[in-house]
Amino acid sequence: MIPLILTLFIMTTEPATKTFTLEPLPYGYRELEPEISEETLRYHHDKHTAAYVNKLNELIAGTPYADMTLEEIIEKSDGAVFNNAAQAWNHNFYFATLSPKPKTAPEGELLDAVVARYGSLDNLKARMNSAATSLFGSGWVWLAADKDGNLEIMSGSNADNPLRHGLCPLLGIDVWEHAYYIDYRNARADAVQALWERIDWSKAEERYRNR
Ligand code: MN
């Protein structure tokens, strides 16, 4: 009897455990073609991103992280928990930034900030392309803003992101090989150049307004 009672006690006092779920893609698998193929999305979203979410759930079960938001975990964790939490967040953000019908240039206060810092949108893109091709190994290139609205291009290895550095992310370019190898093989520069055709600046404008 004692083991049964113990088991019941453990079950009823176990803290509620949050489970993160894979966010569905906000568009169809073929809707980003030809820049990003259905096959890439099926691997990148359904396999790579799902693996980060599943691994995160496994790692945080029964720990204080289980009661935190994804953003809180990113701020407070290290090692494998941070890597999987940040990659889950980064990918949701990345897929939400792309669109079948993107707004291909910013307007208003974000355009003003781009021109003030980089001279022109083309120059900003060139700077981010250069950051993407020169980043060694896996990582991300971000456009981020500080509280005052100043823009910054940030290169980060592996899962690093602007939230970790107190900045507001506006755009993120995934330069892990899994993001482009099916469609572009080793040509990272071509993959990043093509990605601009799918980046929806209305998302960046909204994030800039709410920073
Ligand atoms: Mn990725």
Short mmCIF file of N, CA and C and ligand atoms in Angstrom, two decimals, residues 44-45 48-49 52 87 90-91 94-95 139-140 174-180, ligand 1:
data_model
loop_
_atom_site.label_atom_id
_atom_site.label_comp_id
_atom_site.label_asym_id
_atom_site.label_seq_id
_atom_site.Cartn_x
_atom_site.Cartn_y
_atom_site.Cartn_z
N HIS A 44 13.04 22.37 -42.29
CA HIS A 44 13.41 23.45 -41.38
C HIS A 44 12.37 23.64 -40.27
N HIS A 45 11.10 23.61 -40.63
CA HIS A 45 10.04 23.79 -39.64
C HIS A 45 9.66 22.47 -38.96
N HIS A 48 13.65 20.38 -37.90
CA HIS A 48 14.63 21.09 -37.06
C HIS A 48 13.95 21.88 -35.95
N THR A 49 12.96 22.71 -36.31
CA THR A 49 12.32 23.54 -35.28
C THR A 49 11.56 22.67 -34.28
N TYR A 52 13.89 21.33 -31.64
CA TYR A 52 14.25 22.27 -30.57
C TYR A 52 13.14 22.35 -29.53
N GLN A 87 16.57 28.75 -29.80
CA GLN A 87 16.31 28.27 -31.16
C GLN A 87 14.80 28.13 -31.42
N ASN A 90 13.77 31.83 -31.85
CA ASN A 90 14.34 32.39 -33.08
C ASN A 90 13.59 31.90 -34.32
N HIS A 91 13.25 30.62 -34.34
CA HIS A 91 12.58 30.08 -35.52
C HIS A 91 11.15 30.55 -35.65
N TYR A 94 11.55 33.96 -37.01
CA TYR A 94 12.03 33.91 -38.40
C TYR A 94 10.88 33.56 -39.36
N PHE A 95 10.14 32.49 -39.06
CA PHE A 95 9.06 32.09 -39.96
C PHE A 95 7.97 33.17 -40.00
N GLY A 139 24.76 30.29 -37.08
CA GLY A 139 24.32 31.42 -36.27
C GLY A 139 23.26 32.24 -36.96
N TRP A 140 23.11 33.45 -36.50
CA TRP A 140 22.06 34.36 -36.96
C TRP A 140 22.62 35.77 -37.14
N ASP A 174 18.57 33.49 -40.59
CA ASP A 174 19.11 32.21 -40.13
C ASP A 174 20.21 31.79 -41.10
N VAL A 175 21.46 31.71 -40.62
CA VAL A 175 22.53 31.28 -41.52
C VAL A 175 23.07 29.90 -41.14
N TRP A 176 22.29 29.13 -40.38
CA TRP A 176 22.62 27.72 -40.21
C TRP A 176 22.46 27.05 -41.58
N GLU A 177 23.33 26.10 -41.88
CA GLU A 177 23.23 25.45 -43.20
C GLU A 177 21.86 24.80 -43.43
N HIS A 178 21.20 24.32 -42.35
CA HIS A 178 19.90 23.66 -42.55
C HIS A 178 18.87 24.63 -43.14
N ALA A 179 19.11 25.94 -43.03
CA ALA A 179 18.16 26.93 -43.57
C ALA A 179 18.24 27.03 -45.09
N TYR A 180 19.37 26.64 -45.69
CA TYR A 180 19.51 26.89 -47.13
C TYR A 180 20.16 25.78 -47.93
MN MN B 1 17.14 27.23 -38.65
#
